[in-house]
Coordinates of N, CA and C in Angstrom, one line a residue:
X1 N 29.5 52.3 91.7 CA 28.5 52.7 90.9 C 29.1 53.6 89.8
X2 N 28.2 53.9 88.6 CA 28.4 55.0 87.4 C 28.5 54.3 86.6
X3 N 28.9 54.9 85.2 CA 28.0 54.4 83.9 C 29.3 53.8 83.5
X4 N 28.9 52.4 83.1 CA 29.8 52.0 82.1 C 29.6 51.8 80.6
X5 N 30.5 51.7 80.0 CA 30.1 51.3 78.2 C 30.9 49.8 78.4
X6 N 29.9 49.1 77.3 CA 30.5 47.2 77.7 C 30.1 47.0 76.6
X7 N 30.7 45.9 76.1 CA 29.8 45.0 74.7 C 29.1 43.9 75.5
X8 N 28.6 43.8 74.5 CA 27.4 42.4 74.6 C 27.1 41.5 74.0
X9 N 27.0 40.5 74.2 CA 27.2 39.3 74.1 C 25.9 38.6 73.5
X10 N 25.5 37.4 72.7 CA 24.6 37.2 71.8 C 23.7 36.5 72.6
X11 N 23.5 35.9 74.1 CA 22.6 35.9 75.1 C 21.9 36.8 75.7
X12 N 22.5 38.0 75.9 CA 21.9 38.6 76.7 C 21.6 39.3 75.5
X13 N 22.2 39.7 74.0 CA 21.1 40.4 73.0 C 19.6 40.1 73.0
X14 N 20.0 38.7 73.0 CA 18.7 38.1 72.4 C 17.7 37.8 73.5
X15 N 17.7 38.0 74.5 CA 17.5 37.2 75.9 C 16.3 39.1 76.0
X16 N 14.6 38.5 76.4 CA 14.0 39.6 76.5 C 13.8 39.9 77.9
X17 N 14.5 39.2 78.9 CA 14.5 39.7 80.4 C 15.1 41.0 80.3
X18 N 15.0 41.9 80.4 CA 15.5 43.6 80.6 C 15.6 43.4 81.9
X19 N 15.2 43.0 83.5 CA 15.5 43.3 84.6 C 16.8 42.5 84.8
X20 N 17.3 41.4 83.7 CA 18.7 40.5 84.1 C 19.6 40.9 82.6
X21 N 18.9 42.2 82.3 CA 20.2 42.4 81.6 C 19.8 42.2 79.9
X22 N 19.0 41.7 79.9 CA 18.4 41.1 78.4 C 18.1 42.5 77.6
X23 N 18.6 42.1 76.4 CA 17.7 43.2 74.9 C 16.9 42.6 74.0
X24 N 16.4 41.6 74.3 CA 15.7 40.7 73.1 C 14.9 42.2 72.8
X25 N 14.2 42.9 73.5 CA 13.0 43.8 73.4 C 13.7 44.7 72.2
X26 N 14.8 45.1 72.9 CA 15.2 46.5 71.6 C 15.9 45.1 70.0
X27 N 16.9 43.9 70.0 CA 17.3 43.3 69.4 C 15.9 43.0 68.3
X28 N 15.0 42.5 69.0 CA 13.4 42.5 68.2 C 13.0 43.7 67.3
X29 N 12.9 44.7 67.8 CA 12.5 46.4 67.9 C 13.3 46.6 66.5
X30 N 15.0 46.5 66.4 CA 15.9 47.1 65.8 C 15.5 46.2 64.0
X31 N 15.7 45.0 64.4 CA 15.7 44.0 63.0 C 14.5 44.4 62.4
X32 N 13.1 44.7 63.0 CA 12.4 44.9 62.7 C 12.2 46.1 61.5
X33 N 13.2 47.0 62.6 CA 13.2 48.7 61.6 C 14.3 48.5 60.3
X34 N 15.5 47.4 60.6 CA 15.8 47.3 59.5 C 15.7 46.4 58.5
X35 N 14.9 45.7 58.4 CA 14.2 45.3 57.6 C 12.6 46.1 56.9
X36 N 12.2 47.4 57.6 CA 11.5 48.3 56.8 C 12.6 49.4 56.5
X37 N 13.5 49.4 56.4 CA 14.5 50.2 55.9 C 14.9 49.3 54.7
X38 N 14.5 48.0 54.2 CA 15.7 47.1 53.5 C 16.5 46.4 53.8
X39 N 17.1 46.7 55.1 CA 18.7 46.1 55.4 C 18.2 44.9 56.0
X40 N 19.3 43.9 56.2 CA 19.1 42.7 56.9 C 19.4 42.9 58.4
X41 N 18.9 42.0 58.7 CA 18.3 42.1 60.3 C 19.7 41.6 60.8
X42 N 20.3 41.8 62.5 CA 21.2 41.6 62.9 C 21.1 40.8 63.7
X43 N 21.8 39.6 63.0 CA 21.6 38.3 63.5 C 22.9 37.5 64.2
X44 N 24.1 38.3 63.3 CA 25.3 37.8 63.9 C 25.9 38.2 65.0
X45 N 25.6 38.0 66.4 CA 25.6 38.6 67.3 C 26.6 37.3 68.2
X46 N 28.1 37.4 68.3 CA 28.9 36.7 69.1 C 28.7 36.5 70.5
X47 N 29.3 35.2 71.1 CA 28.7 34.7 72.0 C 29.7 35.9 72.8
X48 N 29.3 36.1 74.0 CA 30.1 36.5 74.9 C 31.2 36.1 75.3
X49 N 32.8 36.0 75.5 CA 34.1 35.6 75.4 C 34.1 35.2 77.1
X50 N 34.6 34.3 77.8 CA 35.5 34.2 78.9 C 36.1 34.8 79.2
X51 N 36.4 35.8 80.5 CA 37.3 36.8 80.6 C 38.6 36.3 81.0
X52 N 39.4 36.7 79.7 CA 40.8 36.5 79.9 C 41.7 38.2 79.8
X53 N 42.1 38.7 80.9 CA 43.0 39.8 80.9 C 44.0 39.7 79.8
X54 N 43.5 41.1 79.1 CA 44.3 41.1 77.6 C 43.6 40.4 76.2
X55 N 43.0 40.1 76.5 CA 42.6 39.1 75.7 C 41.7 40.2 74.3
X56 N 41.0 40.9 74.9 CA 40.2 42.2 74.1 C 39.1 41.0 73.5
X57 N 38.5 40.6 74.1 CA 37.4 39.8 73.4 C 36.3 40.0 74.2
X58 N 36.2 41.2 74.9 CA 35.1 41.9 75.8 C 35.3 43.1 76.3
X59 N 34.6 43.9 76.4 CA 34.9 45.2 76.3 C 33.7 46.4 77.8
X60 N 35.0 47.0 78.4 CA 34.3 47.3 80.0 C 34.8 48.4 80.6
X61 N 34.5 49.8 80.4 CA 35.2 51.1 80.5 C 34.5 51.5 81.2
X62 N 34.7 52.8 82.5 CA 33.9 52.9 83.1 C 33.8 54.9 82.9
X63 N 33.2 55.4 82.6 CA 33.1 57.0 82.1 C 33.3 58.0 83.4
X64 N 34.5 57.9 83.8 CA 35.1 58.5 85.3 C 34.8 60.0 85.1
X65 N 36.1 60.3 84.4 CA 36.1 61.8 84.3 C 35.1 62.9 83.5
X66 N 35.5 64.1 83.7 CA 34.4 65.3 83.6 C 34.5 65.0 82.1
X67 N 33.4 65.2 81.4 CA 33.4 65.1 80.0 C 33.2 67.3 79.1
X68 N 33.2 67.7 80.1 CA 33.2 69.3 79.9 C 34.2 69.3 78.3
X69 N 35.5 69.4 79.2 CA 36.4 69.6 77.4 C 36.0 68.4 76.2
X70 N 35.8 67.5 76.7 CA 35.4 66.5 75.5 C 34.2 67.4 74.8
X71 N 33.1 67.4 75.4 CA 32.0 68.4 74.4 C 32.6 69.3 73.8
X72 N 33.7 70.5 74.4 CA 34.4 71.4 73.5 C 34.9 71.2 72.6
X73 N 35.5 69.8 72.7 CA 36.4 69.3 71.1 C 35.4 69.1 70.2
X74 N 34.5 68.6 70.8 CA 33.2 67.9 69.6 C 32.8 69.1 68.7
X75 N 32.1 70.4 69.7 CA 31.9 71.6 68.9 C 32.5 72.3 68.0
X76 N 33.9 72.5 68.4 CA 35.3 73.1 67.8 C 35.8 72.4 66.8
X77 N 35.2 70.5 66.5 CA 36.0 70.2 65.2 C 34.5 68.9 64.5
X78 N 33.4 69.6 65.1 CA 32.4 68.3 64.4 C 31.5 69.1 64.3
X79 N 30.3 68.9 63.1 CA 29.0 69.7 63.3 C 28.4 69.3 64.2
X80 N 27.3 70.0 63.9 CA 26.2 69.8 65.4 C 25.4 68.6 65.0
X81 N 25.5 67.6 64.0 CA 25.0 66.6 63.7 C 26.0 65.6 63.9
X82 N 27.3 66.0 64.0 CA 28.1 64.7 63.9 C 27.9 64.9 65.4
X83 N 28.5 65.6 66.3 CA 28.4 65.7 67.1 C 27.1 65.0 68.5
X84 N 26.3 65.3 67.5 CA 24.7 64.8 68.3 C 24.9 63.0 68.1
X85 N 25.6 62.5 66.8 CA 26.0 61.6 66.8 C 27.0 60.8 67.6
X86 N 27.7 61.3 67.7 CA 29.1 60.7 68.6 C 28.6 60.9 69.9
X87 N 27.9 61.8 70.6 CA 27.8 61.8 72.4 C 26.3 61.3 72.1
X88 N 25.0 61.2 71.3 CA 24.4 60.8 71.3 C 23.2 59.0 71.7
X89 N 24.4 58.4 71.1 CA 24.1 57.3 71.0 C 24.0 56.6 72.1
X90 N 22.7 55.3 72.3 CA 22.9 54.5 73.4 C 23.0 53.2 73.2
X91 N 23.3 52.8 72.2 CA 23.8 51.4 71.5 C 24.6 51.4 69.9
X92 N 25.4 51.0 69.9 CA 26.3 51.0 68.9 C 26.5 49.6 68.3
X93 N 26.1 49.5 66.9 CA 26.1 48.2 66.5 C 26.8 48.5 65.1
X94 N 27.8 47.3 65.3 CA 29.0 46.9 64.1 C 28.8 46.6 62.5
X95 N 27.8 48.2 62.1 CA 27.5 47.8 60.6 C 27.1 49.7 60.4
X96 N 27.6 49.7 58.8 CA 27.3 51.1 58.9 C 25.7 51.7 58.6
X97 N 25.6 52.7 59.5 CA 24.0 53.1 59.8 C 23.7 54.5 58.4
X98 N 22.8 55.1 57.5 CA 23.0 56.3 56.9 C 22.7 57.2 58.1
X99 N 22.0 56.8 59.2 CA 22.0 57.8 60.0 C 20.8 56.3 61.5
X100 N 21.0 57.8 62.5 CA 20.7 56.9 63.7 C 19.5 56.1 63.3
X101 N 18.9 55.1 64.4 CA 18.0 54.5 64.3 C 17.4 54.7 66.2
X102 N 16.7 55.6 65.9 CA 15.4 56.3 67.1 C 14.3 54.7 67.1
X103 N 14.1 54.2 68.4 CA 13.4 53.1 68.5 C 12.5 53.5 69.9
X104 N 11.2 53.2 69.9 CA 10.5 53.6 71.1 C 10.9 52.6 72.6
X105 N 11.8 52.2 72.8 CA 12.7 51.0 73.6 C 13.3 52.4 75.1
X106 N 13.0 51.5 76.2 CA 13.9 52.4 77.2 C 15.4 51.8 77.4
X107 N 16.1 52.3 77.3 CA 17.4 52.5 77.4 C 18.1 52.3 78.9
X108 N 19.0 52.1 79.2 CA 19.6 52.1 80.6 C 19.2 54.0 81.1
X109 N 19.5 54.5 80.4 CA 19.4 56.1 81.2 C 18.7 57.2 80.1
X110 N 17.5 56.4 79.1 CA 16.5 57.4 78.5 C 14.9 56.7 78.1
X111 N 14.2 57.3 77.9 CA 13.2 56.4 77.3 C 13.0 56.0 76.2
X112 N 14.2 56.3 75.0 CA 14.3 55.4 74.0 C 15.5 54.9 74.0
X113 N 15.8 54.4 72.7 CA 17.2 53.7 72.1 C 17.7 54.2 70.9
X114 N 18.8 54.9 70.7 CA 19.5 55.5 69.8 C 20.5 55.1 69.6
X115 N 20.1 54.6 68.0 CA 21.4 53.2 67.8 C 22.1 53.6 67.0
X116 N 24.0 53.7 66.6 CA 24.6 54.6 65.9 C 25.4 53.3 65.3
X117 N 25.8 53.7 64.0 CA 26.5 52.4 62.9 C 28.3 52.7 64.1
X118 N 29.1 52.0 64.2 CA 30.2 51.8 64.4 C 31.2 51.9 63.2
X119 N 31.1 52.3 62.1 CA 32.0 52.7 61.0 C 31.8 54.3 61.2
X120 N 30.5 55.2 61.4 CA 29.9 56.6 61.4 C 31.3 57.0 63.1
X121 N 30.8 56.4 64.0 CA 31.5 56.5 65.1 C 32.8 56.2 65.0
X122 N 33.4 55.7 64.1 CA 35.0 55.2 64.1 C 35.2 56.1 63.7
X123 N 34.8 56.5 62.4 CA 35.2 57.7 61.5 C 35.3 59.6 62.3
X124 N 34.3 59.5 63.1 CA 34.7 60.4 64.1 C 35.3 61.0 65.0
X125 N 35.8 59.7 66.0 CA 36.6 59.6 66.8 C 38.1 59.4 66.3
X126 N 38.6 59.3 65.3 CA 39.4 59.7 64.0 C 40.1 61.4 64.2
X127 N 38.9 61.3 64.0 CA 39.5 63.2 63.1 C 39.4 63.4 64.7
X128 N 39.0 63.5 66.0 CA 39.1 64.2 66.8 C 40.3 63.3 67.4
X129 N 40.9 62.4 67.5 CA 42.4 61.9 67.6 C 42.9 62.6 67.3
X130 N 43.3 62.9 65.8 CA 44.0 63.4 64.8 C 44.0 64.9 65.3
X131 N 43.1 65.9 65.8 CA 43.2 66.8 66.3 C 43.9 66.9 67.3
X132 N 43.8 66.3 68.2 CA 44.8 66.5 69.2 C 46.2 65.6 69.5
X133 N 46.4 64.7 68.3 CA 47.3 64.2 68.7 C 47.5 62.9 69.1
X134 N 46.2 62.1 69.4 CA 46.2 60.9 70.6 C 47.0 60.1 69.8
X135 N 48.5 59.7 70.5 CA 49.6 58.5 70.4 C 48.4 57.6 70.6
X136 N 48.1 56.9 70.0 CA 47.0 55.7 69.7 C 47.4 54.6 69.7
X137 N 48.9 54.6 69.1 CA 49.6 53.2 69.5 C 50.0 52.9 70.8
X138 N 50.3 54.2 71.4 CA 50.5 53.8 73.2 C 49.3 53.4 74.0
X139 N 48.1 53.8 73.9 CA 46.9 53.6 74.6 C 46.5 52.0 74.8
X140 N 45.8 51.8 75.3 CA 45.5 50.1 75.2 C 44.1 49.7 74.8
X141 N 44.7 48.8 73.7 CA 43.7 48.3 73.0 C 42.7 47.3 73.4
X142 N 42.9 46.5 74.0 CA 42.3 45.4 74.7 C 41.6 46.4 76.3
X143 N 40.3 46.3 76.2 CA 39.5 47.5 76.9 C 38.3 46.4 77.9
X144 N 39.1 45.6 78.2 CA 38.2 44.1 78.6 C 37.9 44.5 80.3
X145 N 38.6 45.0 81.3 CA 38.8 45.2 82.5 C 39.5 46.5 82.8
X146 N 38.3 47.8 82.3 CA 38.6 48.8 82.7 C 40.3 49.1 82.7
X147 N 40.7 48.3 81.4 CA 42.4 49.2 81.0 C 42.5 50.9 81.0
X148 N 41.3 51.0 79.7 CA 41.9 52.2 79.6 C 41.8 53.3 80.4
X149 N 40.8 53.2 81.1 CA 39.7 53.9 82.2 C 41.5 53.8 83.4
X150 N 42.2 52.9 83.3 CA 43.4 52.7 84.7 C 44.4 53.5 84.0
X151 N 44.7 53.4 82.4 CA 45.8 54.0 82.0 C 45.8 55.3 81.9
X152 N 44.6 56.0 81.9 CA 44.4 57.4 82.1 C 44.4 57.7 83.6
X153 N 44.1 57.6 84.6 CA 43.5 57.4 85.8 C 44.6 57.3 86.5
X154 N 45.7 56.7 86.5 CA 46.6 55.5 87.5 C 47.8 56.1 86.7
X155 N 48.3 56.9 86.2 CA 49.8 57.2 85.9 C 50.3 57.1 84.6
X156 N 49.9 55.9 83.9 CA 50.8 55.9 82.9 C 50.7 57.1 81.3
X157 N 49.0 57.7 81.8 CA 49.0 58.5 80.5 C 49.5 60.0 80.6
X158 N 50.1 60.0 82.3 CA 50.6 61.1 82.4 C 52.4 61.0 82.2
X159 N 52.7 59.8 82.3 CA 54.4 59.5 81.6 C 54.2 59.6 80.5
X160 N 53.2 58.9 79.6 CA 53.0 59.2 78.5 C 53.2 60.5 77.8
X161 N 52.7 61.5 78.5 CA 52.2 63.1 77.9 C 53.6 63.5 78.1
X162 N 54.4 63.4 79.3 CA 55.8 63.7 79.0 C 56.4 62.8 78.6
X163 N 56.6 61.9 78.0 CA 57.6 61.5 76.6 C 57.1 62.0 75.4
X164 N 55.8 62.1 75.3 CA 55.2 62.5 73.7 C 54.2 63.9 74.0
X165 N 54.8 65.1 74.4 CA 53.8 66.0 74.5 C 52.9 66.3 73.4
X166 N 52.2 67.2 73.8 CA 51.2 67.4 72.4 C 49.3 68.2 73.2
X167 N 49.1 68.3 72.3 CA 47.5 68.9 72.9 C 46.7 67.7 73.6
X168 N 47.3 66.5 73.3 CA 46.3 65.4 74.1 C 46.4 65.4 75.6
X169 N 47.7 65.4 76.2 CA 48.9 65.5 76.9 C 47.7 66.7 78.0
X170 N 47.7 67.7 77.4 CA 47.2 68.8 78.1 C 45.8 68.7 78.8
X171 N 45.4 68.0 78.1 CA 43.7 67.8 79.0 C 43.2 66.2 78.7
X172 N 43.7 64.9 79.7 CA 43.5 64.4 80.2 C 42.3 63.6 80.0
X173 N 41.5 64.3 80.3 CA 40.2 63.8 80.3 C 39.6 63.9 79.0
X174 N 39.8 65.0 78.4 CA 39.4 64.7 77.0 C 39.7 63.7 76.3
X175 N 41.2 63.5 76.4 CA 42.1 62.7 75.6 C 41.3 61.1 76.3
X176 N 40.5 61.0 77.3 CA 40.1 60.0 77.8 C 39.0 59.6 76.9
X177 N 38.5 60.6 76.7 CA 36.9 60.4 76.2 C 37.4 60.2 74.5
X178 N 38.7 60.7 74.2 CA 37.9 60.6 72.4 C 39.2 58.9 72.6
X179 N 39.8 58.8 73.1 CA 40.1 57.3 73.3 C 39.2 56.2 73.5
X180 N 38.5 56.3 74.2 CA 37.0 55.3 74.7 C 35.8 55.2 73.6
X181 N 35.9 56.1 72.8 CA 35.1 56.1 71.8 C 35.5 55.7 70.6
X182 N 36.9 55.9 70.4 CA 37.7 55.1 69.2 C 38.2 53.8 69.7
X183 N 37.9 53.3 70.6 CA 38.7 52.0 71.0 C 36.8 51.5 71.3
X184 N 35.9 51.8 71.8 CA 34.5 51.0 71.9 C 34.1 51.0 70.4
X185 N 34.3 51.7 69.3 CA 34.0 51.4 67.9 C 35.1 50.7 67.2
X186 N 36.2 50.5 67.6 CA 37.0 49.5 67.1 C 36.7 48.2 67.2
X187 N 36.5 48.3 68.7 CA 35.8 47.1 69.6 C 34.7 46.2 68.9
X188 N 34.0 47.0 68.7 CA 32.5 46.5 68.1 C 32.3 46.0 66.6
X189 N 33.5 46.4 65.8 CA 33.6 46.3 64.4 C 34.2 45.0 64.3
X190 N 35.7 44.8 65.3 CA 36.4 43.6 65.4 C 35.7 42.4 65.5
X191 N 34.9 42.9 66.5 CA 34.1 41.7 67.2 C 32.8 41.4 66.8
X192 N 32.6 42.3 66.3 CA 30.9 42.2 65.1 C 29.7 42.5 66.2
X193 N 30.2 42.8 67.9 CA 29.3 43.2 68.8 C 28.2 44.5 68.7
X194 N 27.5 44.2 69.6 CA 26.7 45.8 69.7 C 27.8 46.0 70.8
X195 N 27.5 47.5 71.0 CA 28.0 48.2 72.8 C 26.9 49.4 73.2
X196 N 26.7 48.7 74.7 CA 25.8 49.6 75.3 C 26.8 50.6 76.7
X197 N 25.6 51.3 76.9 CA 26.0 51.8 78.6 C 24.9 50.9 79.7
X198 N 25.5 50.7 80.7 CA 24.6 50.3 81.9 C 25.3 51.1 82.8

C-alpha cells in the first residue's frame, strides 16, 4: 500500500468507470473548463506503453519517504503560491496552465481535482534542483518501475552523495522528492501524458 504518482494512459483517461481506474468524469469536467477558458480541449492523450524496463514510456514512483524537509525547501526558496502549486496538485497535464484548474471531481485522496500545467511544475522543480545541487544527470530518468523511488532507497544515491557531495547528498529524502517531481513533469511533457496519484 501508499500513494503512488503514475501516468496515464488515453483508456483509462477517457474511460468514465472511476471504480476501475477510469477519468472520463474529470477528462469530461477539464475540456469542458478549458474550453470556457478558450483553450482547446485535451484530446491528445497517448495510449498506454507495454512495460518494458527502461524504456520510460510509463511512469510509477511510489512517495516512501518523510516529505518534512521537502516542504522546508519549498518555503525557504518558493512563495507561498508556487509552493501551494508544486505540493498542491492532483493531476498534472502536459500543457502550460496560467494557473490551477479547481474542478468539483473527487480525486484519489480529496473531494476535488487540482490540475497543474507541467511546464509551471518543471519550471519549479528547476530552481529547487538548482538549490541544492541535484546531480540530475546521475538520477534515473526512465521512472517506469519504481527506479527512482529504488535509487534513493536501495544504495546508489548514497554512493552517489559521496562521489558528488553537496546539500542534496545531505538530506536524502528531500533530494527524493524534488527529483520525483522534476522527472513526473518531464515525464508528462515527453509523453504528452496527464499524471495522477492513486
Amino acid at each position: 500500500m501508499g500513494i503512488y504518482l503514475v501516468s496515464v494512459g488515453a483508456q483509462d483517461w477517457l474511460d468514465g468507470d472511476e471504480d476501475e481506474g477510469g477519468k472520463g468524469v474529470l477528462a469530461a469536467a477539464l475540456d469542458e473548463e478549458l474550453r470556457r477558458r478558450g483553450l482547446a480541449p485535451y484530446e491528445s492523450v497517448p495510449e498506454a506503453a507495454a512495460f518494458v524496463r527502461g524504456s520510460g514510456l510509463s511512469f510509477e514512483e511510489k512517495l516512501v519517504p518523510a516529505m518534512d524537509g521537502f516542504g522546508a525547501l519549498c518555503r525557504e526558496h518558493l512563495s507561498p503560491k508556487e509552493g501551494e502549486l508544486l505540493l498542491g496538485w492532483s493531476v498534472l497535464v502536459p500543457f502550460s496552465l496560467d494557473e490551477e484548474i479547481r474542478l468539483p471531481v473527487e480525486s484519489a485522496y480529496t473531494d476535488e481535482t487540482v490540475i497543474a500545467g507541467a511546464p509551471e511544475v518543471l519550471a519549479l522543480a528547476q530552481r529547487l534542483a538548482a538549490a541544492i545541487g541535484l546531480p540530475v544527470e546521475s538520477i534515473p530518468e526512465a521512472c517506469d518501475n519504481l527506479d527512482l523511488t529504488m535509487w534513493f532507497l536501495e544504495g546508489p544515491a548514497k554512493e552517489a552523495a559521496a562521489v558528488r557531495p553537496g546539500p542534496w547528498g545531505e538530506d536524502l529524502d528531500t533530494a527524493f522528492y524534488v527529483a520525483l517531481y522534476l522527472r513526473a513533469a518531464q515525464h508528462s511533457l515527453r509523453r504528452g501524458c496527464p499524471m495522477t496519484y492513486c
